[in-house]
Amino acid sequence: MGFATMITKNRAFLGRAVRYLAAECGIRGFLDLGAGLPTQGNVHEIALEEAPDSFVTYVDDDAVVAAHGRALLEGDPRVRFLRGDLRRPEEIVTAASAAGLDLDRPVAVLLVSCLHFVPDEEGPEAVVAAYRDLLPPGSHVVISHVCSDLLPEEMARAGDVYGNANAPFEARPGARIARFFDGFDLVEPGLVPLNEWRPGDDALPPRGGFVPVLGGVARRP
């Protein structure tokens, strides 16, 4: 497993999920947490292509990333980049609302490849539940997470690498990842390996390298 492949497949999954939410679910507000720097094929590009009246708020805890993000996106009133810690849902949602995210309509919270950096002692399930409760009915969540069930030996090595880095890393079993969707209704095909979530022309073929990551999209009733 290569981490470059993991990143590529995560981004492809994210793109398909955003396109589905904008085109089929009527979602117009997107809150992308742990976003990193905007690059080609980002959330706002896909959302605005599908629905020009979309509004995208990026959030990242890194001051340099946030500053560069704001500079890159300056001039488009439909996109904002905020600095914030995704583990503080009320602060994030309040700031996003003040920046222009319409909380009177359903929104999508994007937690793609970031919850495995939130350790158990910080209550990642409670973090997701807080976003769920802060958002209106009809809102969606998009989650991808490294799954320890799929390639346990490689996951153990990845954990050792990240354990010596600044960012903690916790791969979790599929049953545990499924708990992030408590209180939501999973949309088809459910919580599945990334390439199996509504694959299309942008889905990398299996020969492109299997990655032990599950992804899913769910709706708040």
PDB file of C-alpha atoms in Angstrom:
ATOM      1  CA  MET A   1       0.000   0.000   0.000  1.00  0.00           C
ATOM      2  CA  GLY A   2       1.336   3.427  -0.938  1.00  0.00           C
ATOM      3  CA  PHE A   3       0.210   6.551   0.870  1.00  0.00           C
ATOM      4  CA  ALA A   4       0.141   8.407  -2.445  1.00  0.00           C
ATOM      5  CA  THR A   5      -2.394   5.855  -3.677  1.00  0.00           C
ATOM      6  CA  MET A   6      -4.406   6.304  -0.497  1.00  0.00           C
ATOM      7  CA  ILE A   7      -4.497  10.073  -0.990  1.00  0.00           C
ATOM      8  CA  THR A   8      -5.500   9.709  -4.648  1.00  0.00           C
ATOM      9  CA  LYS A   9      -8.345   7.320  -3.882  1.00  0.00           C
ATOM     10  CA  ASN A  10      -9.554   9.453  -0.985  1.00  0.00           C
ATOM     11  CA  ARG A  11      -9.757  12.463  -3.273  1.00  0.00           C
ATOM     12  CA  ALA A  12     -11.602  10.465  -5.924  1.00  0.00           C
ATOM     13  CA  PHE A  13     -14.109   9.277  -3.309  1.00  0.00           C
ATOM     14  CA  LEU A  14     -14.522  12.831  -2.030  1.00  0.00           C
ATOM     15  CA  GLY A  15     -15.178  14.095  -5.549  1.00  0.00           C
ATOM     16  CA  ARG A  16     -17.830  11.469  -6.213  1.00  0.00           C
ATOM     17  CA  ALA A  17     -19.506  12.172  -2.885  1.00  0.00           C
ATOM     18  CA  VAL A  18     -19.606  15.937  -3.469  1.00  0.00           C
ATOM     19  CA  ARG A  19     -20.982  15.469  -6.969  1.00  0.00           C
ATOM     20  CA  TYR A  20     -23.683  13.135  -5.625  1.00  0.00           C
ATOM     21  CA  LEU A  21     -24.643  15.559  -2.841  1.00  0.00           C
ATOM     22  CA  ALA A  22     -24.817  18.592  -5.124  1.00  0.00           C
ATOM     23  CA  ALA A  23     -26.468  16.947  -8.123  1.00  0.00           C
ATOM     24  CA  GLU A  24     -28.788  14.391  -6.507  1.00  0.00           C
ATOM     25  CA  CYS A  25     -29.437  15.629  -2.972  1.00  0.00           C
ATOM     26  CA  GLY A  26     -29.699  19.364  -3.544  1.00  0.00           C
ATOM     27  CA  ILE A  27     -26.981  20.194  -1.020  1.00  0.00           C
ATOM     28  CA  ARG A  28     -25.651  23.710  -1.487  1.00  0.00           C
ATOM     29  CA  GLY A  29     -23.542  24.212   1.656  1.00  0.00           C
ATOM     30  CA  PHE A  30     -20.320  22.259   2.186  1.00  0.00           C
ATOM     31  CA  LEU A  31     -18.125  22.278   5.297  1.00  0.00           C
ATOM     32  CA  ASP A  32     -14.795  20.589   4.533  1.00  0.00           C
ATOM     33  CA  LEU A  33     -12.906  19.820   7.761  1.00  0.00           C
ATOM     34  CA  GLY A  34      -9.172  19.171   7.860  1.00  0.00           C
ATOM     35  CA  ALA A  35      -9.162  20.351   4.274  1.00  0.00           C
ATOM     36  CA  GLY A  36      -5.482  21.025   3.604  1.00  0.00           C
ATOM     37  CA  LEU A  37      -4.447  23.315   0.769  1.00  0.00           C
ATOM     38  CA  PRO A  38      -6.783  23.606  -2.235  1.00  0.00           C
ATOM     39  CA  THR A  39      -5.494  21.768  -5.282  1.00  0.00           C
ATOM     40  CA  GLN A  40      -6.977  20.697  -8.601  1.00  0.00           C
ATOM     41  CA  GLY A  41     -10.378  19.031  -8.359  1.00  0.00           C
ATOM     42  CA  ASN A  42     -11.282  20.471  -4.977  1.00  0.00           C
ATOM     43  CA  VAL A  43     -14.654  20.521  -3.296  1.00  0.00           C
ATOM     44  CA  HIS A  44     -15.565  24.023  -4.442  1.00  0.00           C
ATOM     45  CA  GLU A  45     -14.702  23.287  -8.068  1.00  0.00           C
ATOM     46  CA  ILE A  46     -16.898  20.189  -8.145  1.00  0.00           C
ATOM     47  CA  ALA A  47     -19.751  21.703  -6.143  1.00  0.00           C
ATOM     48  CA  LEU A  48     -19.836  24.908  -8.166  1.00  0.00           C
ATOM     49  CA  GLU A  49     -19.698  22.990 -11.429  1.00  0.00           C
ATOM     50  CA  GLU A  50     -22.788  21.036 -10.394  1.00  0.00           C
ATOM     51  CA  ALA A  51     -24.572  23.940  -8.689  1.00  0.00           C
ATOM     52  CA  PRO A  52     -23.220  27.484  -9.122  1.00  0.00           C
ATOM     53  CA  ASP A  53     -25.167  28.647  -6.058  1.00  0.00           C
ATOM     54  CA  SER A  54     -23.149  26.370  -3.759  1.00  0.00           C
ATOM     55  CA  PHE A  55     -21.145  27.752  -0.846  1.00  0.00           C
ATOM     56  CA  VAL A  56     -18.031  25.968   0.406  1.00  0.00           C
ATOM     57  CA  THR A  57     -16.232  26.539   3.694  1.00  0.00           C
ATOM     58  CA  TYR A  58     -12.812  24.951   4.126  1.00  0.00           C
ATOM     59  CA  VAL A  59     -11.389  24.505   7.630  1.00  0.00           C
ATOM     60  CA  ASP A  60      -7.867  23.573   8.680  1.00  0.00           C
ATOM     61  CA  ASP A  61      -6.054  23.904  11.995  1.00  0.00           C
ATOM     62  CA  ASP A  62      -2.703  24.789  10.430  1.00  0.00           C
ATOM     63  CA  ALA A  63      -2.137  28.561  10.372  1.00  0.00           C
ATOM     64  CA  VAL A  64       0.088  28.449   7.279  1.00  0.00           C
ATOM     65  CA  VAL A  65      -2.372  26.250   5.384  1.00  0.00           C
ATOM     66  CA  ALA A  66      -5.267  28.535   6.313  1.00  0.00           C
ATOM     67  CA  ALA A  67      -3.380  31.670   5.253  1.00  0.00           C
ATOM     68  CA  HIS A  68      -2.364  30.170   1.905  1.00  0.00           C
ATOM     69  CA  GLY A  69      -5.876  28.823   1.399  1.00  0.00           C
ATOM     70  CA  ARG A  70      -7.393  32.257   1.905  1.00  0.00           C
ATOM     71  CA  ALA A  71      -4.901  33.780  -0.520  1.00  0.00           C
ATOM     72  CA  LEU A  72      -5.595  31.158  -3.186  1.00  0.00           C
ATOM     73  CA  LEU A  73      -9.365  31.542  -2.922  1.00  0.00           C
ATOM     74  CA  GLU A  74      -9.512  35.310  -2.536  1.00  0.00           C
ATOM     75  CA  GLY A  75     -12.086  36.976  -4.723  1.00  0.00           C
ATOM     76  CA  ASP A  76     -14.701  34.226  -4.902  1.00  0.00           C
ATOM     77  CA  PRO A  77     -17.617  35.073  -2.585  1.00  0.00           C
ATOM     78  CA  ARG A  78     -18.822  31.478  -2.720  1.00  0.00           C
ATOM     79  CA  VAL A  79     -15.745  30.051  -0.958  1.00  0.00           C
ATOM     80  CA  ARG A  80     -14.224  30.697   2.466  1.00  0.00           C
ATOM     81  CA  PHE A  81     -11.181  29.272   4.232  1.00  0.00           C
ATOM     82  CA  LEU A  82     -11.150  29.310   8.032  1.00  0.00           C
ATOM     83  CA  ARG A  83      -8.609  28.275  10.613  1.00  0.00           C
ATOM     84  CA  GLY A  84     -10.127  25.993  13.227  1.00  0.00           C
ATOM     85  CA  ASP A  85      -9.882  22.695  15.085  1.00  0.00           C
ATOM     86  CA  LEU A  86     -12.431  20.143  13.847  1.00  0.00           C
ATOM     87  CA  ARG A  87     -12.591  18.756  17.401  1.00  0.00           C
ATOM     88  CA  ARG A  88     -14.491  21.912  18.422  1.00  0.00           C
ATOM     89  CA  PRO A  89     -17.730  21.539  16.483  1.00  0.00           C
ATOM     90  CA  GLU A  90     -19.657  24.421  18.036  1.00  0.00           C
ATOM     91  CA  GLU A  91     -16.840  26.884  17.362  1.00  0.00           C
ATOM     92  CA  ILE A  92     -16.449  25.628  13.789  1.00  0.00           C
ATOM     93  CA  VAL A  93     -20.150  25.752  12.962  1.00  0.00           C
ATOM     94  CA  THR A  94     -20.524  29.229  14.514  1.00  0.00           C
ATOM     95  CA  ALA A  95     -17.552  30.569  12.546  1.00  0.00           C
ATOM     96  CA  ALA A  96     -18.740  28.945   9.322  1.00  0.00           C
ATOM     97  CA  SER A  97     -22.186  30.474   9.758  1.00  0.00           C
ATOM     98  CA  ALA A  98     -20.654  33.893  10.345  1.00  0.00           C
ATOM     99  CA  ALA A  99     -18.592  33.429   7.175  1.00  0.00           C
ATOM    100  CA  GLY A 100     -21.705  32.760   5.101  1.00  0.00           C
ATOM    101  CA  LEU A 101     -22.657  29.075   5.420  1.00  0.00           C
ATOM    102  CA  ASP A 102     -26.471  28.922   5.440  1.00  0.00           C
ATOM    103  CA  LEU A 103     -27.548  26.757   8.363  1.00  0.00           C
ATOM    104  CA  ASP A 104     -31.222  27.172   7.537  1.00  0.00           C
ATOM    105  CA  ARG A 105     -30.714  24.645   4.741  1.00  0.00           C
ATOM    106  CA  PRO A 106     -29.143  21.170   4.845  1.00  0.00           C
ATOM    107  CA  VAL A 107     -25.370  21.154   4.556  1.00  0.00           C
ATOM    108  CA  ALA A 108     -22.714  18.491   4.087  1.00  0.00           C
ATOM    109  CA  VAL A 109     -19.909  17.978   6.598  1.00  0.00           C
ATOM    110  CA  LEU A 110     -16.858  16.389   5.009  1.00  0.00           C
ATOM    111  CA  LEU A 111     -14.603  14.374   7.321  1.00  0.00           C
ATOM    112  CA  VAL A 112     -12.429  12.682   4.740  1.00  0.00           C
ATOM    113  CA  SER A 113      -9.271  10.975   5.973  1.00  0.00           C
ATOM    114  CA  CYS A 114      -9.090  12.976   9.186  1.00  0.00           C
ATOM    115  CA  LEU A 115     -10.869  11.109  12.009  1.00  0.00           C
ATOM    116  CA  HIS A 116      -8.059   8.566  12.262  1.00  0.00           C
ATOM    117  CA  PHE A 117      -5.964  11.476  13.536  1.00  0.00           C
ATOM    118  CA  VAL A 118      -8.372  12.034  16.443  1.00  0.00           C
ATOM    119  CA  PRO A 119      -7.356   9.652  19.266  1.00  0.00           C
ATOM    120  CA  ASP A 120      -9.880   7.669  21.266  1.00  0.00           C
ATOM    121  CA  GLU A 121      -9.364   9.771  24.385  1.00  0.00           C
ATOM    122  CA  GLU A 122     -10.657  12.814  22.489  1.00  0.00           C
ATOM    123  CA  GLY A 123     -13.946  11.111  21.673  1.00  0.00           C
ATOM    124  CA  PRO A 124     -14.144  11.088  17.861  1.00  0.00           C
ATOM    125  CA  GLU A 125     -17.671   9.619  17.922  1.00  0.00           C
ATOM    126  CA  ALA A 126     -18.831  12.483  20.131  1.00  0.00           C
ATOM    127  CA  VAL A 127     -17.236  14.982  17.743  1.00  0.00           C
ATOM    128  CA  VAL A 128     -19.210  13.610  14.799  1.00  0.00           C
ATOM    129  CA  ALA A 129     -22.403  13.455  16.891  1.00  0.00           C
ATOM    130  CA  ALA A 130     -21.961  17.123  17.838  1.00  0.00           C
ATOM    131  CA  TYR A 131     -21.807  18.165  14.179  1.00  0.00           C
ATOM    132  CA  ARG A 132     -24.897  16.039  13.524  1.00  0.00           C
ATOM    133  CA  ASP A 133     -26.838  17.773  16.287  1.00  0.00           C
ATOM    134  CA  LEU A 134     -25.728  21.266  15.254  1.00  0.00           C
ATOM    135  CA  LEU A 135     -26.932  20.913  11.667  1.00  0.00           C
ATOM    136  CA  PRO A 136     -30.470  20.918  10.258  1.00  0.00           C
ATOM    137  CA  PRO A 137     -32.335  17.751   9.232  1.00  0.00           C
ATOM    138  CA  GLY A 138     -31.447  16.638   5.743  1.00  0.00           C
ATOM    139  CA  SER A 139     -27.771  17.438   6.289  1.00  0.00           C
ATOM    140  CA  HIS A 140     -25.202  14.829   5.279  1.00  0.00           C
ATOM    141  CA  VAL A 141     -21.856  13.599   6.533  1.00  0.00           C
ATOM    142  CA  VAL A 142     -19.073  12.169   4.377  1.00  0.00           C
ATOM    143  CA  ILE A 143     -16.467  10.061   6.171  1.00  0.00           C
ATOM    144  CA  SER A 144     -13.482   8.015   5.097  1.00  0.00           C
ATOM    145  CA  HIS A 145     -11.297   6.243   7.645  1.00  0.00           C
ATOM    146  CA  VAL A 146      -8.396   3.794   7.611  1.00  0.00           C
ATOM    147  CA  CYS A 147      -9.700   0.333   8.558  1.00  0.00           C
ATOM    148  CA  SER A 148      -7.516  -1.962  10.650  1.00  0.00           C
ATOM    149  CA  ASP A 149      -9.509  -5.052   9.585  1.00  0.00           C
ATOM    150  CA  LEU A 150      -8.416  -4.859   5.974  1.00  0.00           C
ATOM    151  CA  LEU A 151      -4.614  -4.980   6.041  1.00  0.00           C
ATOM    152  CA  PRO A 152      -3.672  -5.431   9.706  1.00  0.00           C
ATOM    153  CA  GLU A 153       0.072  -5.858   9.209  1.00  0.00           C
ATOM    154  CA  GLU A 154       0.380  -2.756   7.046  1.00  0.00           C
ATOM    155  CA  MET A 155      -1.835  -0.821   9.432  1.00  0.00           C
ATOM    156  CA  ALA A 156       0.432  -1.751  12.322  1.00  0.00           C
ATOM    157  CA  ARG A 157       3.419  -0.401  10.378  1.00  0.00           C
ATOM    158  CA  ALA A 158       1.538   2.780   9.526  1.00  0.00           C
ATOM    159  CA  GLY A 159       0.657   3.221  13.178  1.00  0.00           C
ATOM    160  CA  ASP A 160       4.329   2.904  14.125  1.00  0.00           C
ATOM    161  CA  VAL A 161       5.284   5.558  11.570  1.00  0.00           C
ATOM    162  CA  TYR A 162       2.618   8.023  12.692  1.00  0.00           C
ATOM    163  CA  GLY A 163       3.281   7.216  16.338  1.00  0.00           C
ATOM    164  CA  ASN A 164       6.707   8.807  15.926  1.00  0.00           C
ATOM    165  CA  ALA A 165       5.281  11.845  14.141  1.00  0.00           C
ATOM    166  CA  ASN A 166       3.490  14.928  15.406  1.00  0.00           C
ATOM    167  CA  ALA A 167       0.080  13.628  14.349  1.00  0.00           C
ATOM    168  CA  PRO A 168      -1.424  10.639  16.186  1.00  0.00           C
ATOM    169  CA  PHE A 169      -2.816   7.885  14.004  1.00  0.00           C
ATOM    170  CA  GLU A 170      -5.437   5.320  14.948  1.00  0.00           C
ATOM    171  CA  ALA A 171      -6.693   2.846  12.383  1.00  0.00           C
ATOM    172  CA  ARG A 172     -10.003   1.410  13.606  1.00  0.00           C
ATOM    173  CA  PRO A 173     -11.998  -1.735  12.814  1.00  0.00           C
ATOM    174  CA  GLY A 174     -14.972  -1.457  10.500  1.00  0.00           C
ATOM    175  CA  ALA A 175     -17.498  -1.936  13.302  1.00  0.00           C
ATOM    176  CA  ARG A 176     -15.987   1.012  15.129  1.00  0.00           C
ATOM    177  CA  ILE A 177     -15.958   3.199  12.019  1.00  0.00           C
ATOM    178  CA  ALA A 178     -19.645   2.400  11.503  1.00  0.00           C
ATOM    179  CA  ARG A 179     -20.388   4.022  14.865  1.00  0.00           C
ATOM    180  CA  PHE A 180     -19.490   7.418  13.415  1.00  0.00           C
ATOM    181  CA  PHE A 181     -22.740   7.162  11.460  1.00  0.00           C
ATOM    182  CA  ASP A 182     -24.972   6.662  14.524  1.00  0.00           C
ATOM    183  CA  GLY A 183     -28.037   8.875  14.182  1.00  0.00           C
ATOM    184  CA  PHE A 184     -27.616   9.087  10.398  1.00  0.00           C
ATOM    185  CA  ASP A 185     -29.111   7.019   7.598  1.00  0.00           C
ATOM    186  CA  LEU A 186     -26.371   5.568   5.395  1.00  0.00           C
ATOM    187  CA  VAL A 187     -27.038   5.995   1.690  1.00  0.00           C
ATOM    188  CA  GLU A 188     -26.350   3.152  -0.726  1.00  0.00           C
ATOM    189  CA  PRO A 189     -23.993   1.350  -0.962  1.00  0.00           C
ATOM    190  CA  GLY A 190     -23.280   1.964   2.737  1.00  0.00           C
ATOM    191  CA  LEU A 191     -19.858   1.879   4.392  1.00  0.00           C
ATOM    192  CA  VAL A 192     -17.565   0.218   1.855  1.00  0.00           C
ATOM    193  CA  PRO A 193     -13.986   0.270   0.518  1.00  0.00           C
ATOM    194  CA  LEU A 194     -13.467   3.537  -1.326  1.00  0.00           C
ATOM    195  CA  ASN A 195     -13.540   2.132  -4.844  1.00  0.00           C
ATOM    196  CA  GLU A 196     -16.907   0.507  -4.179  1.00  0.00           C
ATOM    197  CA  TRP A 197     -18.681   3.747  -3.277  1.00  0.00           C
ATOM    198  CA  ARG A 198     -20.672   4.685  -6.414  1.00  0.00           C
ATOM    199  CA  PRO A 199     -17.738   4.054  -8.756  1.00  0.00           C
ATOM    200  CA  GLY A 200     -17.653   6.039 -11.952  1.00  0.00           C
ATOM    201  CA  ASP A 201     -15.156   7.222 -14.513  1.00  0.00           C
ATOM    202  CA  ASP A 202     -13.086   8.855 -11.775  1.00  0.00           C
ATOM    203  CA  ALA A 203     -12.838   5.696  -9.644  1.00  0.00           C
ATOM    204  CA  LEU A 204      -9.419   4.121  -9.870  1.00  0.00           C
ATOM    205  CA  PRO A 205      -9.511   0.440 -10.878  1.00  0.00           C
ATOM    206  CA  PRO A 206      -8.555  -2.204  -8.309  1.00  0.00           C
ATOM    207  CA  ARG A 207      -5.253  -2.775 -10.107  1.00  0.00           C
ATOM    208  CA  GLY A 208      -4.377   0.803  -9.151  1.00  0.00           C
ATOM    209  CA  GLY A 209      -3.651  -0.517  -5.652  1.00  0.00           C
ATOM    210  CA  PHE A 210      -6.010  -1.571  -2.893  1.00  0.00           C
ATOM    211  CA  VAL A 211      -6.119   0.781   0.083  1.00  0.00           C
ATOM    212  CA  PRO A 212      -7.510  -0.230   3.493  1.00  0.00           C
ATOM    213  CA  VAL A 213      -9.917   2.699   3.763  1.00  0.00           C
ATOM    214  CA  LEU A 214     -13.689   2.603   4.215  1.00  0.00           C
ATOM    215  CA  GLY A 215     -15.932   5.422   3.068  1.00  0.00           C
ATOM    216  CA  GLY A 216     -19.579   6.300   3.415  1.00  0.00           C
ATOM    217  CA  VAL A 217     -22.141   9.061   3.065  1.00  0.00           C
ATOM    218  CA  ALA A 218     -25.114   9.398   5.373  1.00  0.00           C
ATOM    219  CA  ARG A 219     -28.085  11.683   5.883  1.00  0.00           C
ATOM    220  CA  ARG A 220     -29.407  13.151   9.102  1.00  0.00           C
ATOM    221  CA  PRO A 221     -33.164  12.353   9.237  1.00  0.00           C
TER     222      PRO A 221
END
